[in-house]
Amino acid sequence: MPFSNLPLLVYIYQIWEEEGIEAIETWNVGEQQELEGDEESKLSIALDINSTCAKVAFVIISKSMNSPTPQFVPSRLSIYEPIHQIGIWGENFKRNGNPNTSTSLIVEVDNKLENESETTSHEMLAPTNNYEQEASKPIDKIQRRLAQNREAARKSRLRKKAYVQQLENSRLKLIQLEQELQRVTQQGLYMGGVLEGSHIGFSGTVNSGIAAFEMEYGRWVDVQHRQICELRTALNAHISDIELRILVKSGMGHYFELFRMKSTVAKADVFYVISGVWKTSAERFFSWIGGFRPSELLKLDPLTEQQILEVCNLKQSCQQAEDALSQGMEKLQETVSSTVAGGPVAEDSYIPQVATAMEKLEALVSFVNQADHLRQETLQQMSRILTTRQAARGLLALGEYFHRLRALSTLWATRPPEPSLP
Amino acid sequence: MQEAISYKSYMAATAGGRSRLHNFLEGAGNGGEHRLVANGCENNVTKLVVENAVIVFGRRGCCMCHVVNRLLLGLGVNPAVCEVDEEKEEAVLHELSVTNGGGVQFPAVFVGGKLFGGLDRVMSTHITGELVPILKEAGALWL
């Protein structure tokens, strides 16, 4: 057969896509089709080459060996009906064309060919090279077979499409899972340490609080990503300020929600929040009291002079507040350290010191809450200083920044291992 | 520069002895000064509030108090600080609440004789820029 199979398949695939032909009945491709005697089945595909269906091709293939070259026999073309697997005639193709018009399209494959393989249409078209048989052959059988072949081809195409779609989804999922896995591995290392340390039975509640947070945070990141994409398209599309305001508000609210989540899990285990294992490794590098530094929010360029002044003031206030909190943290460290170290070392009992230290560590929860409170206030003040559009751009920049940090973490995690030294 | 609390001074502080000032200033870092007013004297608490432009009430050794103090010091305010003993805590809180209509929690900041709020309020007003004018008005800040 002079035509290569694959391009032909593509052409047929495309024309079917464009025309949207659907058969109603499904058909069991694997079913044996009986050939009567030595009847050779006809294979004809109507190909139409005109300006609208430029991708259609005609191929006529038949099982008999009479003629090696396919020929165009438009006059023989007719509409065939697909056959239900129990032999019921189904509805015809939607396109009902005059066979002689340029838009009719029929795909018919030899039964035997298609029985050999149900997944590749091109095999159905392969071996035969003859075309048109005598019209005296029982049309019914031929029609039936042709319709069945059409159906098989259609099903094959649909399967291929579904498969490609599935591949794409799996690819995305794989990337997500890898990131998740990395997070969980870090978490697993941390939890291993925690469980070893706490022989008391609180680890159960701690774990569940942390597990709940992990799940919620995973969702939070997904929603965050979606919001960033929405913001980006909205800014590029120049939507109205009112609509932009809604997006800005929901973006800020999303951050506030994260602070609420953190507050809850901080009560369960404040060290978990402070250690930042729930974040990716690159984000953790910048971690300050369990999150990002509020001054990192102030990265953008305001426009008016008034704004420059206000942002400058905000930057200063933010810095002062951060410093105050940092110093408070240092004092807490000192206090806890001296409490743990205090008391007579010669004796073996340290329970009072450790218990006292535990009490003092309660203050850590307040620090996390205060830090988040500062982040929230800074965000809100920024939204007051900026116009809606600037705020939207700012949120987009912030979200994109963290997104890139996460990507950096993933890249870092998948870097090639260093060659081990002998 | 941070100094570890020396064992001796720590013992002195926990023994309820004299230099709470020493204990409190230990974590002061760059050596800011705040006036330590009184310890656990519930009788003249109201007087303290009235007398001082800015006064911070808190538990002894409370790190949140420390944060408030650092912040105020950074602004150029010299806040009076009242460290409250644990046993006197309830009484002090009660008295402060009575004269200020409502639940007072440590750390509590009083500006110009009136209850200003806790660390939350101080932070948010600082970020919005409202804190400095309020302090100026109360006479806690010059310039």
Coordinates of C-alpha atoms in Angstrom, one line a residue:
Chain A
M1 CA 0.0 0.0 0.0
P2 CA 1.6 3.2 -1.1
F3 CA 0.4 5.4 1.6
S4 CA 2.0 5.2 4.9
N5 CA -0.3 4.3 7.6
L6 CA 0.3 6.9 10.2
P7 CA -0.4 10.1 8.3
L8 CA -3.5 8.5 7.0
L9 CA -4.7 7.8 10.5
V10 CA -3.9 11.3 11.5
Y11 CA -5.9 12.7 8.6
I12 CA -8.8 10.6 9.4
Y13 CA -8.6 11.5 13.0
Q14 CA -8.6 15.1 12.2
I15 CA -11.5 15.0 9.8
W16 CA -13.5 13.1 12.4
E17 CA -12.6 15.7 15.0
E18 CA -13.7 18.5 12.8
E19 CA -16.8 17.0 11.5
G20 CA -17.8 15.6 14.9
I21 CA -19.3 12.5 13.6
E22 CA -20.6 10.3 16.2
A23 CA -22.0 6.8 16.1
I24 CA -24.5 6.0 18.7
E25 CA -23.9 2.3 19.2
T26 CA -20.8 0.9 20.6
W27 CA -19.3 -2.1 19.0
N28 CA -17.2 -4.9 20.2
V29 CA -14.1 -4.7 18.2
G30 CA -12.9 -8.1 19.1
E31 CA -15.9 -9.9 17.9
Q32 CA -15.2 -12.2 15.1
Q33 CA -16.8 -11.2 11.9
E34 CA -17.6 -14.0 9.6
L35 CA -16.6 -13.8 6.1
E36 CA -18.7 -15.7 3.7
G37 CA -16.8 -18.0 1.7
D38 CA -13.9 -16.4 0.0
E39 CA -15.6 -13.1 -0.1
E40 CA -13.2 -10.3 0.1
S41 CA -14.2 -7.4 1.9
K42 CA -14.1 -4.0 0.6
L43 CA -12.3 -1.2 2.1
S44 CA -13.0 2.3 1.0
I45 CA -12.4 5.5 2.6
A46 CA -13.8 8.5 1.1
L47 CA -11.4 11.2 1.0
D48 CA -12.3 14.7 0.4
I49 CA -10.0 17.3 -0.6
N50 CA -11.4 20.7 -0.7
S51 CA -10.9 24.0 0.9
T52 CA -12.9 23.3 4.0
C53 CA -11.8 19.8 4.7
A54 CA -8.2 20.2 3.7
K55 CA -7.1 17.4 5.9
V56 CA -9.2 14.7 4.5
A57 CA -7.6 12.0 2.5
F58 CA -9.0 9.2 0.4
V59 CA -7.7 5.8 0.6
I60 CA -9.2 2.7 -0.7
I61 CA -8.0 -0.5 0.5
S62 CA -9.2 -4.0 -0.1
K63 CA -8.1 -7.4 0.9
S64 CA -7.9 -8.8 -2.5
M65 CA -4.7 -8.7 -4.3
N66 CA -6.0 -7.6 -7.6
S67 CA -4.8 -4.2 -7.7
P68 CA -1.9 -2.8 -5.8
T69 CA -2.8 0.8 -6.2
P70 CA -5.7 2.4 -4.6
Q71 CA -8.0 4.3 -6.8
F72 CA -10.6 6.9 -6.2
V73 CA -14.1 5.6 -6.7
P74 CA -16.3 8.3 -5.5
S75 CA -19.2 6.8 -7.2
R76 CA -19.1 3.8 -5.0
L77 CA -19.2 5.6 -1.8
S78 CA -22.2 5.4 0.3
I79 CA -23.2 5.8 3.9
Y80 CA -22.8 2.8 6.0
E81 CA -24.4 2.2 9.3
P82 CA -22.5 1.0 12.3
I83 CA -23.7 -2.3 13.7
H84 CA -24.4 -3.1 17.2
Q85 CA -22.6 -6.0 18.5
I86 CA -25.7 -8.1 18.5
G87 CA -26.5 -7.1 15.0
I88 CA -28.9 -4.3 15.5
W89 CA -28.6 -1.6 13.0
G90 CA -27.8 1.6 14.7
E91 CA -28.2 5.2 13.8
N92 CA -26.3 6.4 10.9
F93 CA -23.5 9.0 11.0
K94 CA -24.7 12.4 11.5
R95 CA -23.4 13.6 8.3
N96 CA -25.6 12.5 5.6
G97 CA -24.0 13.5 2.4
N98 CA -24.3 12.8 -1.2
P99 CA -21.5 10.4 -1.8
N100 CA -20.4 12.5 -4.7
T101 CA -20.1 15.7 -2.7
S102 CA -16.7 16.6 -1.4
T103 CA -17.7 16.4 2.3
S104 CA -18.8 12.9 2.7
L105 CA -16.5 10.7 4.7
I106 CA -16.5 7.1 5.3
V107 CA -13.9 4.9 6.9
E108 CA -14.2 1.3 6.4
V109 CA -11.7 -1.3 7.4
D110 CA -11.4 -4.8 6.6
N111 CA -12.8 -7.0 9.2
K112 CA -10.0 -9.4 9.4
L113 CA -7.5 -6.7 9.7
E114 CA -9.2 -5.1 12.5
N115 CA -9.7 -8.3 14.4
E116 CA -5.9 -8.7 14.6
S117 CA -5.5 -5.6 16.7
E118 CA -8.1 -3.5 18.2
T119 CA -5.8 -0.7 19.3
T120 CA -4.3 0.5 16.1
S121 CA -6.4 1.5 13.2
H122 CA -3.5 1.6 10.9
E123 CA -3.2 -2.1 11.1
M124 CA -6.7 -2.3 10.0
L125 CA -5.8 -0.5 6.9
A126 CA -2.5 -2.2 6.3
P127 CA -2.4 -5.3 4.3
T128 CA -4.9 -4.8 1.5
N129 CA -4.2 -2.9 -1.6
N130 CA -7.1 -3.6 -3.7
Y131 CA -10.2 -1.6 -3.9
E132 CA -13.6 -1.9 -5.4
Q133 CA -15.2 -5.3 -5.6
E134 CA -18.1 -6.3 -7.6
A135 CA -21.2 -4.6 -6.7
S136 CA -23.0 -7.9 -6.8
K137 CA -21.6 -9.0 -3.4
P138 CA -24.1 -8.8 -0.7
I139 CA -24.1 -5.2 0.3
D140 CA -25.5 -5.8 3.7
K141 CA -22.5 -7.8 4.9
I142 CA -20.1 -5.4 3.4
Q143 CA -21.9 -2.5 4.9
R144 CA -22.0 -4.1 8.3
R145 CA -18.3 -4.8 8.3
L146 CA -17.4 -1.4 7.1
A147 CA -19.5 0.2 9.8
Q148 CA -18.0 -2.0 12.4
N149 CA -14.6 -0.9 11.3
R150 CA -15.6 2.7 11.4
E151 CA -16.7 2.2 14.9
A152 CA -13.5 0.5 15.8
A153 CA -11.5 3.3 14.4
R154 CA -13.5 5.9 16.3
K155 CA -13.2 4.1 19.5
S156 CA -9.5 3.8 19.0
R157 CA -9.2 7.5 18.5
L158 CA -11.2 8.2 21.6
R159 CA -9.0 5.9 23.6
K160 CA -5.9 7.6 22.3
K161 CA -7.3 10.9 23.3
A162 CA -8.2 9.8 26.7
Y163 CA -4.8 8.2 27.2
V164 CA -3.0 11.4 26.3
Q165 CA -5.2 13.4 28.6
Q166 CA -4.5 11.0 31.4
L167 CA -0.8 11.2 30.8
E168 CA -0.9 15.0 31.1
N169 CA -2.9 14.8 34.3
S170 CA -0.5 12.2 35.7
R171 CA 2.4 14.4 34.9
L172 CA 1.0 17.3 36.9
K173 CA 0.1 15.0 39.7
L174 CA 3.6 13.6 39.8
I175 CA 5.1 17.0 40.2
Q176 CA 2.7 17.7 43.0
L177 CA 3.3 14.4 44.7
E178 CA 7.1 14.9 44.5
Q179 CA 6.7 18.2 46.3
E180 CA 4.4 16.7 48.8
L181 CA 6.8 13.8 49.4
Q182 CA 9.6 16.1 50.1
R183 CA 7.5 18.0 52.6
V184 CA 6.4 14.8 54.3
T185 CA 9.9 13.5 54.4
Q186 CA 11.1 16.5 56.3
Q187 CA 8.0 16.2 58.5
G188 CA 8.8 12.5 59.0
L189 CA 12.3 13.3 60.2
Y190 CA 11.0 15.9 62.5
M191 CA 8.2 13.7 63.9
G192 CA 10.7 10.9 64.4
G193 CA 12.6 13.2 66.8
V194 CA 9.4 14.3 68.5
L195 CA 8.1 10.8 69.1
E196 CA 11.4 9.7 70.5
G197 CA 11.4 12.6 72.9
S198 CA 7.9 12.4 74.3
H199 CA 7.2 9.3 76.1
I200 CA 4.0 10.7 77.4
G201 CA 0.8 10.1 75.5
F202 CA 0.3 13.6 74.1
S203 CA 2.0 12.7 70.9
G204 CA -1.4 11.4 69.6
T205 CA -3.1 14.8 69.8
V206 CA 0.0 16.5 68.6
N207 CA 0.2 14.3 65.6
S208 CA -3.4 14.8 64.6
G209 CA -3.1 18.5 64.9
I210 CA -0.1 18.5 62.8
A211 CA -1.5 16.1 60.3
A212 CA -4.6 18.2 60.0
F213 CA -2.5 21.3 59.4
E214 CA -0.4 19.5 56.8
M215 CA -3.4 18.7 54.8
E216 CA -4.9 22.1 55.1
Y217 CA -1.7 23.8 54.2
G218 CA -1.4 21.6 51.1
R219 CA -4.8 22.8 50.0
W220 CA -3.9 26.4 50.9
V221 CA -0.9 26.3 48.6
D222 CA -3.1 25.0 45.8
V223 CA -5.6 27.7 46.3
Q224 CA -2.8 30.2 46.5
H225 CA -1.5 29.1 43.2
R226 CA -4.9 29.4 41.6
Q227 CA -5.3 32.9 43.0
I228 CA -2.0 34.0 41.6
C229 CA -3.0 32.8 38.1
E230 CA -6.3 34.5 38.4
L231 CA -4.6 37.7 39.4
R232 CA -2.2 37.5 36.6
T233 CA -4.9 37.0 34.0
A234 CA -7.0 39.7 35.5
L235 CA -4.2 42.2 35.5
N236 CA -3.3 41.4 31.9
A237 CA -6.9 41.6 30.9
H238 CA -7.3 45.1 32.5
I239 CA -10.5 44.3 34.3
S240 CA -12.4 47.0 36.3
D241 CA -11.1 48.2 39.6
I242 CA -14.2 46.9 41.4
E243 CA -13.5 43.4 40.2
L244 CA -9.9 43.7 41.0
R245 CA -10.7 44.8 44.5
I246 CA -12.6 41.6 45.0
L247 CA -9.6 39.6 44.0
V248 CA -7.3 41.6 46.2
K249 CA -9.6 41.1 49.2
S250 CA -9.8 37.4 48.7
G251 CA -6.1 37.2 48.3
M252 CA -5.5 39.0 51.6
G253 CA -8.2 37.0 53.2
H254 CA -6.3 33.9 52.1
Y255 CA -3.2 35.0 54.0
F256 CA -5.3 35.7 57.1
E257 CA -6.6 32.3 56.9
L258 CA -3.1 30.9 56.9
F259 CA -2.4 32.9 60.1
R260 CA -5.5 31.4 61.7
M261 CA -4.4 27.9 60.7
K262 CA -1.0 28.5 62.2
S263 CA -2.4 29.8 65.4
T264 CA -4.4 26.6 65.8
V265 CA -1.5 24.3 65.2
A266 CA 0.8 26.4 67.4
K267 CA -1.4 25.5 70.3
A268 CA -0.8 21.8 69.5
D269 CA 2.9 22.1 68.9
V270 CA 4.6 25.4 68.7
F271 CA 8.0 24.0 67.9
Y272 CA 6.5 22.5 64.8
V273 CA 5.4 26.0 63.6
I274 CA 8.6 27.7 64.6
S275 CA 10.9 25.1 63.0
G276 CA 9.2 25.6 59.7
V277 CA 9.2 22.0 58.6
W278 CA 5.9 22.6 57.0
K279 CA 7.5 25.0 54.6
T280 CA 9.8 24.1 51.7
S281 CA 13.5 24.2 52.3
A282 CA 14.1 27.5 50.5
E283 CA 11.3 29.2 52.4
R284 CA 12.7 27.9 55.6
F285 CA 15.9 29.7 54.9
F286 CA 14.1 33.0 55.3
S287 CA 12.0 31.9 58.2
W288 CA 11.5 34.4 61.0
I289 CA 9.4 33.3 64.0
G290 CA 7.5 30.7 62.0
G291 CA 7.0 32.6 58.7
F292 CA 8.2 35.3 56.4
R293 CA 9.5 38.6 57.6
P294 CA 6.8 41.3 57.4
S295 CA 9.4 43.6 55.8
E296 CA 9.6 41.2 52.9
L297 CA 6.2 42.5 51.9
L298 CA 7.5 45.9 51.2
K299 CA 9.4 45.0 48.0
L300 CA 7.4 46.9 45.4
D301 CA 7.7 50.3 43.9
P302 CA 5.0 52.8 44.8
L303 CA 4.3 55.5 42.5
T304 CA 3.4 58.8 44.0
E305 CA 5.6 60.8 46.4
Q306 CA 3.1 60.4 49.1
Q307 CA 3.2 56.7 48.7
I308 CA 6.9 56.6 48.9
L309 CA 6.8 58.5 52.1
E310 CA 4.1 56.2 53.6
V311 CA 5.9 53.1 52.5
C312 CA 9.1 54.4 54.0
N313 CA 7.4 55.0 57.3
L314 CA 5.8 51.6 57.1
K315 CA 9.1 50.0 56.5
Q316 CA 10.6 51.7 59.5
S317 CA 7.7 50.8 61.8
C318 CA 7.8 47.2 60.5
Q319 CA 11.5 47.0 61.2
Q320 CA 11.1 48.4 64.7
A321 CA 8.4 45.9 65.5
E322 CA 10.4 43.0 64.1
D323 CA 13.4 44.0 66.1
A324 CA 11.3 44.3 69.3
L325 CA 9.9 40.8 68.7
S326 CA 13.3 39.4 67.8
Q327 CA 14.8 40.8 71.0
G328 CA 11.9 39.3 73.0
M329 CA 12.6 35.9 71.4
E330 CA 16.3 36.3 72.5
K331 CA 15.2 37.1 76.0
L332 CA 13.0 34.0 76.0
Q333 CA 15.8 31.9 74.8
E334 CA 18.0 33.2 77.6
T335 CA 15.3 32.6 80.2
V336 CA 14.6 29.1 79.1
S337 CA 18.3 28.3 78.8
S338 CA 19.1 29.6 82.3
T339 CA 16.1 27.9 83.7
V340 CA 17.1 24.6 82.3
A341 CA 20.7 25.1 83.4
G342 CA 19.7 26.4 86.8
G343 CA 19.6 24.4 90.0
P344 CA 22.3 22.4 91.5
V345 CA 24.0 20.3 88.8
A346 CA 25.5 17.9 91.3
E347 CA 22.1 16.4 92.0
D348 CA 20.4 14.1 89.5
S349 CA 16.9 15.5 89.6
Y350 CA 16.2 18.1 87.0
I351 CA 12.4 17.8 86.9
P352 CA 11.7 21.1 88.5
Q353 CA 13.9 23.0 86.1
V354 CA 12.5 21.3 83.1
A355 CA 9.0 21.8 84.3
T356 CA 9.6 25.5 84.8
A357 CA 11.2 25.8 81.4
M358 CA 8.1 24.2 79.9
E359 CA 6.0 26.9 81.4
K360 CA 8.2 29.6 80.0
L361 CA 8.0 28.0 76.6
E362 CA 4.3 28.8 76.6
A363 CA 5.3 32.3 75.7
L364 CA 6.5 31.0 72.4
V365 CA 2.9 30.6 71.3
S366 CA 2.4 34.2 71.9
F367 CA 5.4 35.1 69.9
V368 CA 4.1 33.1 66.9
N369 CA 0.7 34.8 67.2
Q370 CA 2.3 38.2 67.5
A371 CA 4.5 37.6 64.5
D372 CA 1.5 36.6 62.5
H373 CA -0.4 39.5 63.8
L374 CA 2.4 41.8 62.6
R375 CA 2.3 40.1 59.2
Q376 CA -1.4 40.7 59.0
E377 CA -1.2 44.3 60.1
T378 CA 1.6 45.0 57.6
L379 CA -0.5 43.5 54.8
Q380 CA -3.5 45.6 55.7
Q381 CA -1.5 48.8 55.9
M382 CA 0.0 48.1 52.5
S383 CA -3.4 47.7 51.1
R384 CA -4.4 51.0 52.5
I385 CA -1.4 52.8 51.1
L386 CA -1.7 51.4 47.6
T387 CA -4.3 51.7 44.9
T388 CA -6.3 48.6 44.0
R389 CA -4.2 48.0 41.0
Q390 CA -0.9 48.4 42.8
A391 CA -2.2 46.1 45.6
A392 CA -3.1 43.5 43.0
R393 CA 0.3 43.7 41.5
G394 CA 1.8 43.5 45.0
L395 CA -0.1 40.4 45.9
L396 CA 0.8 38.9 42.6
A397 CA 4.5 39.6 43.2
L398 CA 4.3 38.2 46.7
G399 CA 2.6 35.1 45.6
E400 CA 4.9 34.6 42.7
Y401 CA 7.9 35.1 45.0
F402 CA 6.8 32.3 47.3
H403 CA 5.9 30.1 44.4
R404 CA 9.4 30.5 43.0
L405 CA 10.9 29.8 46.4
R406 CA 9.0 26.5 46.4
A407 CA 10.1 25.7 42.9
L408 CA 13.7 26.5 44.0
S409 CA 13.2 24.0 46.9
T410 CA 12.0 21.3 44.5
L411 CA 14.9 22.0 42.2
W412 CA 17.3 21.8 45.1
A413 CA 15.8 18.5 46.2
T414 CA 16.2 17.0 42.8
R415 CA 19.8 18.2 42.2
P416 CA 22.1 15.4 41.0
P417 CA 23.8 13.7 43.9
E418 CA 27.4 14.6 44.5
P419 CA 29.8 11.9 43.4
S420 CA 30.8 9.9 46.4
L421 CA 34.4 10.0 47.3
P422 CA 36.3 6.7 47.4
Chain B
M1 CA 25.6 42.1 73.3
Q2 CA 23.9 39.5 75.3
E3 CA 25.0 38.3 78.7
A4 CA 24.0 35.1 80.2
I5 CA 22.2 35.6 83.5
S6 CA 24.8 34.8 86.0
Y7 CA 23.8 32.2 88.5
K8 CA 24.2 34.5 91.4
S9 CA 21.9 37.2 90.2
Y10 CA 19.4 34.6 89.1
M11 CA 19.3 33.1 92.5
A12 CA 19.0 36.6 94.0
A13 CA 16.0 37.3 91.8
T14 CA 14.2 34.1 92.4
A15 CA 14.8 34.5 96.1
G16 CA 12.6 37.5 95.8
G17 CA 15.4 39.7 96.8
R18 CA 16.6 43.0 95.8
S19 CA 17.8 43.5 92.3
R20 CA 14.9 42.8 90.0
L21 CA 16.2 45.7 88.1
H22 CA 19.3 43.6 87.4
N23 CA 17.2 40.7 86.2
F24 CA 15.1 42.8 84.0
L25 CA 17.9 44.7 82.4
E26 CA 19.8 41.5 81.6
G27 CA 18.2 41.0 78.3
A28 CA 18.3 44.7 77.4
G29 CA 20.9 44.1 74.7
N30 CA 22.2 47.5 73.8
G31 CA 21.6 48.7 77.3
G32 CA 18.4 50.7 77.0
E33 CA 17.1 52.1 80.2
H34 CA 13.7 51.9 81.5
R35 CA 12.6 53.1 84.8
L36 CA 11.6 50.3 87.0
V37 CA 9.0 51.8 89.2
A38 CA 7.7 49.4 91.7
N39 CA 7.1 45.8 92.3
G40 CA 3.8 44.4 93.2
C41 CA 2.5 47.3 95.1
E42 CA -1.1 47.2 94.5
N43 CA -2.0 50.1 96.6
N44 CA -0.6 52.8 94.5
V45 CA -1.1 51.2 91.2
T46 CA -3.7 53.7 90.2
K47 CA -1.4 56.5 91.3
L48 CA 1.3 55.1 89.1
V49 CA -1.0 55.1 86.2
V50 CA -1.9 58.7 86.7
E51 CA 1.6 59.9 87.4
N52 CA 3.3 58.4 84.4
A53 CA 2.8 59.3 80.8
V54 CA 3.5 55.8 79.8
I55 CA 3.6 52.8 82.0
V56 CA 3.8 49.1 81.3
F57 CA 2.5 46.5 83.7
G58 CA 3.6 43.0 83.3
R59 CA 4.7 39.8 85.0
R60 CA 8.3 39.7 86.1
G61 CA 10.5 38.1 83.4
C62 CA 7.7 38.1 80.9
C63 CA 9.1 38.2 77.4
M64 CA 6.1 39.9 75.9
C65 CA 6.7 42.8 78.3
H66 CA 10.2 42.9 77.1
V67 CA 9.0 43.2 73.5
V68 CA 6.7 46.1 74.4
N69 CA 9.5 47.8 76.2
R70 CA 11.9 47.4 73.4
L71 CA 9.5 48.8 71.0
L72 CA 8.7 51.8 73.0
L73 CA 12.4 52.4 73.7
G74 CA 13.1 52.2 70.0
L75 CA 10.7 55.0 69.5
G76 CA 12.4 57.2 72.0
V77 CA 10.0 56.7 74.8
N78 CA 11.2 56.0 78.3
P79 CA 8.4 53.9 79.7
A80 CA 7.9 53.3 83.3
V81 CA 7.8 49.6 84.0
C82 CA 6.0 47.9 86.8
E83 CA 6.8 44.3 87.4
V84 CA 4.2 42.5 89.3
D85 CA 4.8 39.5 91.5
E86 CA 2.9 36.4 90.8
E87 CA 1.0 36.6 94.1
K88 CA 0.1 40.2 93.7
E89 CA -0.9 39.7 90.1
E90 CA -4.5 39.1 90.7
A91 CA -5.0 42.1 92.9
V92 CA -3.2 44.4 90.5
L93 CA -5.2 43.2 87.5
H94 CA -8.4 43.6 89.4
E95 CA -7.6 47.1 90.4
L96 CA -6.6 48.1 87.0
S97 CA -9.7 46.6 85.5
V98 CA -11.9 48.4 87.9
T99 CA -10.7 51.8 87.1
N100 CA -10.6 51.1 83.4
G101 CA -13.8 49.3 82.8
G102 CA -12.9 45.9 81.5
G103 CA -10.6 43.0 81.5
V104 CA -7.0 43.9 81.7
Q105 CA -4.3 41.4 80.7
F106 CA -0.6 41.5 81.0
P107 CA 1.3 43.1 79.5
A108 CA -0.9 46.2 79.9
V109 CA 0.1 49.6 78.6
F110 CA -1.2 52.8 80.0
V111 CA -0.8 56.0 78.1
G112 CA -1.7 59.3 79.5
G113 CA -3.4 57.8 82.5
K114 CA -5.7 55.6 80.4
L115 CA -5.6 52.0 79.4
F116 CA -4.1 51.8 75.9
G117 CA -4.1 48.0 75.4
G118 CA -1.8 45.1 75.1
L119 CA 0.9 44.1 72.7
D120 CA -1.6 43.6 69.9
R121 CA -2.8 47.2 70.1
V122 CA 0.7 48.6 70.4
M123 CA 1.8 46.7 67.3
S124 CA -1.2 47.6 65.1
T125 CA -1.1 51.2 66.0
H126 CA 2.6 51.3 65.4
I127 CA 2.2 49.9 62.0
T128 CA -0.6 52.2 61.0
G129 CA 1.4 55.1 62.4
E130 CA -1.0 56.1 65.0
L131 CA 1.1 55.2 68.0
V132 CA 3.6 58.1 67.7
P133 CA 1.1 60.9 67.7
I134 CA -0.7 59.4 70.7
L135 CA 2.5 59.2 72.6
K136 CA 3.4 62.7 71.7
E137 CA 0.1 63.9 72.9
A138 CA 0.5 62.2 76.2
G139 CA 3.8 63.8 76.6
A140 CA 5.8 60.7 76.4
L141 CA 7.6 61.8 73.3
W142 CA 9.3 65.0 72.4
L143 CA 10.3 66.0 68.9

